[in-house]
Coordinates of C-alpha atoms and ligand atoms in Angstrom, one line a residue:
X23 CA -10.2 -10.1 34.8
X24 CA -11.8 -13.8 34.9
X25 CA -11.2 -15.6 37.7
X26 CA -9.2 -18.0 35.1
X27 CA -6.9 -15.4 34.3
X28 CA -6.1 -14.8 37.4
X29 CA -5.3 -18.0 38.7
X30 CA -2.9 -18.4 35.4
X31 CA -1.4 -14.7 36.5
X32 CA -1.0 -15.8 39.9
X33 CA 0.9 -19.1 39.0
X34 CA 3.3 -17.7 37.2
X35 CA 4.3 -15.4 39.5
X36 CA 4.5 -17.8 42.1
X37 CA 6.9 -19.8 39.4
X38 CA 9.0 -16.7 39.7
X39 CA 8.1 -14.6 36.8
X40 CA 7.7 -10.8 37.6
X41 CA 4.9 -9.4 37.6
X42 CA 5.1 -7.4 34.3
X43 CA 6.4 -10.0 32.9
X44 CA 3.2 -12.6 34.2
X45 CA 0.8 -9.5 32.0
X46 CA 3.1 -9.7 29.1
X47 CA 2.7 -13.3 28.6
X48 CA -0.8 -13.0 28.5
X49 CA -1.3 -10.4 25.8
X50 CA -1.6 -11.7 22.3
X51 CA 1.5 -11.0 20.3
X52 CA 1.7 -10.2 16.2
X53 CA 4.0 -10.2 14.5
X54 CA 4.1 -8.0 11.4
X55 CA 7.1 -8.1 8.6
X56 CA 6.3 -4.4 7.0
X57 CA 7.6 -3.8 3.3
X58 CA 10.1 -0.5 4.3
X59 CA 9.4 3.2 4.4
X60 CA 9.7 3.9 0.9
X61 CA 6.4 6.6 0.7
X62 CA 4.3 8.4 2.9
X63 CA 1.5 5.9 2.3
X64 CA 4.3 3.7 4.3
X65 CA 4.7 5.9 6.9
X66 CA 0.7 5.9 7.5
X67 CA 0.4 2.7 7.5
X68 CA 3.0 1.8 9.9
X69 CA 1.8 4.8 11.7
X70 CA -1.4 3.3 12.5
X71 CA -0.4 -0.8 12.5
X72 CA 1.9 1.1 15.9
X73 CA -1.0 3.2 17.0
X74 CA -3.8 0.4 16.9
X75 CA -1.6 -2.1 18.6
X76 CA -1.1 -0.1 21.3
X77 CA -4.4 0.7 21.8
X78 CA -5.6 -3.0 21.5
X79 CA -3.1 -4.0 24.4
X80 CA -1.5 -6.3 21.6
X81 CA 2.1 -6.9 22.0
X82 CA 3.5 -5.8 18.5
X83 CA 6.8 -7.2 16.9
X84 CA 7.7 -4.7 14.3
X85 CA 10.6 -5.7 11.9
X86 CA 10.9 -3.2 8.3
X87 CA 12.3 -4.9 5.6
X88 CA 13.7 -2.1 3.2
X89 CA 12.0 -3.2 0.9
X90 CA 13.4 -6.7 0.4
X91 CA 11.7 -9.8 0.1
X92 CA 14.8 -11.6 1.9
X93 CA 14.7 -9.3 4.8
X94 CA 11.0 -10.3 5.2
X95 CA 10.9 -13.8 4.9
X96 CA 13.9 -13.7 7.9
X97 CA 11.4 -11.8 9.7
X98 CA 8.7 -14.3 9.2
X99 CA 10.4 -17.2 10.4
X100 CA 11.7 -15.3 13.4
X101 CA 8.8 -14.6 14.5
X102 CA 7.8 -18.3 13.7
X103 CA 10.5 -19.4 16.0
X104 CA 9.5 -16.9 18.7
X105 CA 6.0 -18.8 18.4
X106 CA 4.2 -15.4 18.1
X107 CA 0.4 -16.2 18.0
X108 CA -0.2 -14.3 14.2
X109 CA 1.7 -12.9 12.0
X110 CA 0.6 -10.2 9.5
X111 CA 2.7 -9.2 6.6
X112 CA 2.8 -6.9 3.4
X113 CA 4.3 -8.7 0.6
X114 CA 6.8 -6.7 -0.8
X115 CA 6.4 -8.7 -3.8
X116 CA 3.7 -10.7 -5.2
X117 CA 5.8 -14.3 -6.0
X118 CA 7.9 -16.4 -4.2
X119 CA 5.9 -17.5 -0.9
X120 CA 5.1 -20.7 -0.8
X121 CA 8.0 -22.1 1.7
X122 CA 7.5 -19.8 4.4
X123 CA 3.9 -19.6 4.4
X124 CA 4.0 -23.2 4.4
X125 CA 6.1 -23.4 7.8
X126 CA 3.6 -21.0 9.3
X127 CA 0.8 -23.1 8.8
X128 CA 2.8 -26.0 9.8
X129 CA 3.9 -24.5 13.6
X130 CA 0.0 -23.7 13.3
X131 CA 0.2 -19.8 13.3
X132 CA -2.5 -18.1 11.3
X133 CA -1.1 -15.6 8.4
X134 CA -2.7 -12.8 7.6
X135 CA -1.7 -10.6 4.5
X136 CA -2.1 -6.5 5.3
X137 CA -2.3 -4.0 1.9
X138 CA -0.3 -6.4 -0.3
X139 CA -1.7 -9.6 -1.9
X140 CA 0.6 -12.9 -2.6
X141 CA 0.4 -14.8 -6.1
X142 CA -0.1 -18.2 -4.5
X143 CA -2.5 -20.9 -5.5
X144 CA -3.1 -22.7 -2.0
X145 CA -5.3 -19.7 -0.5
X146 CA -5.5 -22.1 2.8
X147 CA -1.9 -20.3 3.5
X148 CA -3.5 -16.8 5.3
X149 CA -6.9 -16.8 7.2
X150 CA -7.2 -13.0 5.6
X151 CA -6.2 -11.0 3.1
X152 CA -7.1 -7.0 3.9
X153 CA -7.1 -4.0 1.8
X154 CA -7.7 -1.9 -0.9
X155 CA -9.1 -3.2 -4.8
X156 CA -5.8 -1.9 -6.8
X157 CA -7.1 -3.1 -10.1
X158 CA -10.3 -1.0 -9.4
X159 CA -7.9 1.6 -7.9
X160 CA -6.2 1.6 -11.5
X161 CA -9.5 2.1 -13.4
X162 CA -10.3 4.8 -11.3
X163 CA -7.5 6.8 -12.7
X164 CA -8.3 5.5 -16.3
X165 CA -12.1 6.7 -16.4
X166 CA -10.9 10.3 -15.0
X167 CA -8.5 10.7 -17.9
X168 CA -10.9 9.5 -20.5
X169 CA -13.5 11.7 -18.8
X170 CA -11.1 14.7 -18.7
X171 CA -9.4 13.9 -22.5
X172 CA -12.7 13.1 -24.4
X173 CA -12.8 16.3 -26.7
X174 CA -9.1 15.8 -27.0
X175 CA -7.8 15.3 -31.0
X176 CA -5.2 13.4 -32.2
X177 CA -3.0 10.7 -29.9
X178 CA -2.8 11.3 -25.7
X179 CA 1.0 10.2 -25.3
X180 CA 0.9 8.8 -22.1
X181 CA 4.5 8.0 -19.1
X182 CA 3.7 5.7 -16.7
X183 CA 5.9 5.6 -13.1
X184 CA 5.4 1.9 -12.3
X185 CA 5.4 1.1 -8.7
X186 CA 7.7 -1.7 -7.4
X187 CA 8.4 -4.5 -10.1
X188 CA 6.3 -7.4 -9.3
X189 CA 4.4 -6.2 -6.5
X190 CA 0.9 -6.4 -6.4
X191 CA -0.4 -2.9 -6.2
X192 CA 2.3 -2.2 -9.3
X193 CA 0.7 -5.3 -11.5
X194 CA -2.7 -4.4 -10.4
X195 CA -2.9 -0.5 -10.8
X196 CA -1.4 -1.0 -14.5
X197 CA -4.2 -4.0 -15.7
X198 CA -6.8 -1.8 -14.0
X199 CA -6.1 1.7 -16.2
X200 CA -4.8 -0.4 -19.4
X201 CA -8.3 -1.6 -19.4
X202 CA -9.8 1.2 -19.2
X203 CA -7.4 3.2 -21.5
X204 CA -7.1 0.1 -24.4
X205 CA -10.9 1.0 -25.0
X206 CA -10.0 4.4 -27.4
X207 CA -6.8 3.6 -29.7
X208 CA -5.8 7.7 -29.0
X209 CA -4.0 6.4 -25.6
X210 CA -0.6 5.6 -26.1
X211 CA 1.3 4.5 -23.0
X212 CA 4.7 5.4 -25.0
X213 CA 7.2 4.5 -22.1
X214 CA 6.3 3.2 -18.6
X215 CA 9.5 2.1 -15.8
X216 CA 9.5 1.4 -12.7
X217 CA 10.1 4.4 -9.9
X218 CA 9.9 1.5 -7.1
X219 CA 7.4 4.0 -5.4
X220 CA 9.7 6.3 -4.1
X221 CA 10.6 10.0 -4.9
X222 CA 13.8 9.8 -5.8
X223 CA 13.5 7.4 -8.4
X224 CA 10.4 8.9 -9.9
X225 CA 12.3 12.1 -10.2
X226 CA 14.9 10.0 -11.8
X227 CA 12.8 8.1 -13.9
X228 CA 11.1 11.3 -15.0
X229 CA 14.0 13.2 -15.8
X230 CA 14.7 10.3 -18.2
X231 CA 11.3 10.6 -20.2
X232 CA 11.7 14.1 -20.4
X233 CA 14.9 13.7 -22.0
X234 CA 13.7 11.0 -24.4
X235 CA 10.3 12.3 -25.7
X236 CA 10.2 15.8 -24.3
X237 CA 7.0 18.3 -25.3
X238 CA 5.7 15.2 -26.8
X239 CA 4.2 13.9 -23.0
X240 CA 0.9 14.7 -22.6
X241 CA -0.2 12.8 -19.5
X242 CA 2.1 11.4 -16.6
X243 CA 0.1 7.9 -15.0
X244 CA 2.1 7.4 -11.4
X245 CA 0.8 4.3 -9.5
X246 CA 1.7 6.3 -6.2
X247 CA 1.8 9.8 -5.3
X248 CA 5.5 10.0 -3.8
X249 CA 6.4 9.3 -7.4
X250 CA 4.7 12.0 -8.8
X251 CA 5.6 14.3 -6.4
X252 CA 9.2 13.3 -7.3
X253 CA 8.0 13.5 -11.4
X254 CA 7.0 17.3 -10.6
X255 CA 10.4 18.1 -9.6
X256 CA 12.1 16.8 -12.7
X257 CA 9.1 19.0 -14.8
X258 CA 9.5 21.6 -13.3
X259 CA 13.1 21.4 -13.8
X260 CA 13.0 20.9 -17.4
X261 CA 10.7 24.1 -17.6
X262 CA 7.6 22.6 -18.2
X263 CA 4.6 23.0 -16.0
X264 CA 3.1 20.0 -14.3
X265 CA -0.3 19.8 -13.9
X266 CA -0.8 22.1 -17.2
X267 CA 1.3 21.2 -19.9
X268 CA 1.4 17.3 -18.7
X269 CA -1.4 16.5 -16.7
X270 CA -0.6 14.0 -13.9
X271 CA -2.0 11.1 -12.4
X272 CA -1.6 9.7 -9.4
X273 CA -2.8 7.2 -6.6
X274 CA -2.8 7.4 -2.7
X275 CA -4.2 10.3 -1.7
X276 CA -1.5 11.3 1.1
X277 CA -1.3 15.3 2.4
X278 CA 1.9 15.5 -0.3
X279 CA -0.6 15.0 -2.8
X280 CA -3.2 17.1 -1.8
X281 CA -0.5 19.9 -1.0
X282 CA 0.7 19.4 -4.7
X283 CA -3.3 19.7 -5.7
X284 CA -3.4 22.5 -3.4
X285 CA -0.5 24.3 -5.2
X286 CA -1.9 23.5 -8.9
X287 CA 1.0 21.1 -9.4
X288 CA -1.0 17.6 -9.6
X289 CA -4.4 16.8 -11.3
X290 CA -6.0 13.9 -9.3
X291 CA -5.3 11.4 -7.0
X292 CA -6.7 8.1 -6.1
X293 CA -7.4 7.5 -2.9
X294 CA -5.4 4.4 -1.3
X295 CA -6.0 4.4 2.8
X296 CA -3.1 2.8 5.1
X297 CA -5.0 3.0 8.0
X298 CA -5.8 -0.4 8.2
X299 CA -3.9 -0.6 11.9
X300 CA -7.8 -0.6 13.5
X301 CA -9.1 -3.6 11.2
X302 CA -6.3 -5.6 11.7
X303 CA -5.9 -5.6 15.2
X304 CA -10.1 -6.1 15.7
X305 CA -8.9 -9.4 13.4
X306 CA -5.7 -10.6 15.8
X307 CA -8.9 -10.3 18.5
X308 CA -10.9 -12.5 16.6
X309 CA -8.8 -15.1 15.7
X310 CA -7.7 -15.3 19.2
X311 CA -11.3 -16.1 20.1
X312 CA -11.6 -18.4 18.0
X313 CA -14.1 -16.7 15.1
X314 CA -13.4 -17.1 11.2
X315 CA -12.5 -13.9 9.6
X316 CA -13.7 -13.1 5.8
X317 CA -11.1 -14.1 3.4
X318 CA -11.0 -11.0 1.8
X319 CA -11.7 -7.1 3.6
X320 CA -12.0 -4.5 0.6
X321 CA -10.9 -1.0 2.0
X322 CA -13.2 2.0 0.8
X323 CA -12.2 4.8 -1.0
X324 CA -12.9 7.8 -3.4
X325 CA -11.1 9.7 -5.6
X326 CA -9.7 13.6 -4.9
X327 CA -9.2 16.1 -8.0
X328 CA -7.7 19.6 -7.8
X329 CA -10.4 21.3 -7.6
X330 CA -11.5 19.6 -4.2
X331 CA -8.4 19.3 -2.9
X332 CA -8.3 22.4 -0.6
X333 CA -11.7 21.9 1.1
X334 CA -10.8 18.3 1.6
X335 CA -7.4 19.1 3.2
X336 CA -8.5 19.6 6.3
X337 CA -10.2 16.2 6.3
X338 CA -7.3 14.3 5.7
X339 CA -6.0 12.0 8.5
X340 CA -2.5 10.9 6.6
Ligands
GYE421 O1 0.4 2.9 -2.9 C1 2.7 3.0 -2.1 C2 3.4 2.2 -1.2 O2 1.1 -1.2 -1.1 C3 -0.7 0.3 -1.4 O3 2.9 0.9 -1.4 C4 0.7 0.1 -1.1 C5 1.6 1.0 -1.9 C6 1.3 2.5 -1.9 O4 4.7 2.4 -1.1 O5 2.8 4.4 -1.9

């Protein structure tokens, strides 16, 4: 400890603040406003925001908002009027930022956006925005299917699962495999909803397709793999076989997916990390010391088919 530090330490004991209190007040404090725990991807990632934190000696504010934009804007100016010295968030939704990013920068704390992107033009509102390339992650699943479908004859009817309405990684994933996709007329997306990325409504969502167009689905497009995992459910229900007689799609890369894989259920799945606990917190660090962080930090990652999935498994760290 600096000799500084310890004088500061030392006078606010002697101003009559215990001593654990003295250390609390001098570790850096985040805030972070996560979306909900509407996936396993979720889980992850608040897995290891929690993990990091800890390990960084950062004192973390946690607040889930169930995935509602109101619940996270609340948190967001709590944590402004706690003072908290940054504030990470992932937008559960890409619009409707402006006012509360705007009375961040004004109290002076610096924003910076974790896994979700905002649709803002003033990009002087976050210091950072880190994560993965959704668009990209989209055309990832589009090549695979023209790769695995180019002998196929005749029209590839194709259901699409649509993540959360207007969030980013829902917009993104769809652009990125439509423009891959758009390139041979025999893809038809014939209906596409949203399953708001969790199982339950891509079960329900599923079950609906099935019921409208039947035998006539040939591929199933899920922008995450809990709504896959929920879609295989409602196939397998209506006595189809996922995986064979509708091959499915789907983005993440969490151990449900690979057990699905595993089990023959699921074709391919795009990988999507949420461990980006590490990078954020090496980012809180460097704020705090006063160094300039890249505007934008692309996560890496692949993408797992069946046939892979087994030897990968053990590989897996969420
Ligand atoms: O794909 C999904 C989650 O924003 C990348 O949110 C994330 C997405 C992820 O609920 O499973």
């Amino acid at each position: 400890m600096s000799t500084q530090r310890r004088t500061v330490l030392a006078a606010l004991v002697a101003a009559g603040l215990p001593l654990h209190k003295a250390f609390a007040a001098d570790k850096i404090v985040l805030g972070f406003a996560q979306v909900g725990a509407e996936s396993e991807w979720r889980a992850a990632n608040t897995q290891s925001v929690k993990d990091s934190a800890k390990e960084a000696g950062i004192d973390l504010k946690f607040a889930d908002a169930q995935q509602k934009q109101e619940n996270q804007i609340k948190a967001i100016r709590a944590f402004i009027a706690q003072k908290v010295d940054v504030i990470a968030f992932s937008p559960v939704v890409a619009s409707g930022w402006g006012p509360v990013l705007r009375e961040a920068k004004a109290a002076k704390i610096p924003v910076i956006l974790s896994d979700r992107s905002v649709d803002e033009k003033d990009d002087s509102l976050w210091v950072s925005f880190m994560g993965s390339d959704f668009t990209e992650e989209g055309r990832r699943a589009g090549r695979w299917l023209v790769e695995k479908m180019k002998d196929a004859k005749g029209t590839v009817n194709i259901v699409e699962l649509q993540g959360t309405t207007g969030s980013a990684p829902a917009i993104e994933r769809k652009k990125g495999f439509e423009e891959v996709i758009s390139k041979d007329p025999k893809y038809k997306i014939i209906r596409s909803q949203t399953g708001d990325f969790t199982r339950a409504k891509g079960k329900e969502v599923m079950e609906a397709f099935l019921k409208a167009e039947g035998k006539k689905i040939n591929v199933l497009y899920a922008h995450n793999d809990d709504m896959a995992i929920g879609a295989i459910q409602a196939i397998e229900e209506a006595g189809m076989k996922p995986a064979k007689d509708i091959t499915i799609i789907s983005i993440d890369g969490v151990k449900g997916a690979f057990e699905a894989m595993i089990a023959g259920k699921l074709n391919v799945s795009v990988e999507c990390s949420p461990l980006l606990g590490p990078q954020l917190m090496q980012a809180v660090k460097d704020l705090k010391a006063g160094k300039t962080l890249p505007k934008r930090i692309v996560t890496q990652e692949g993408v797992f088919p069946m046939e892979v999935a087994a030897k990968e498994f053990p590989n897996r760290k969420y």
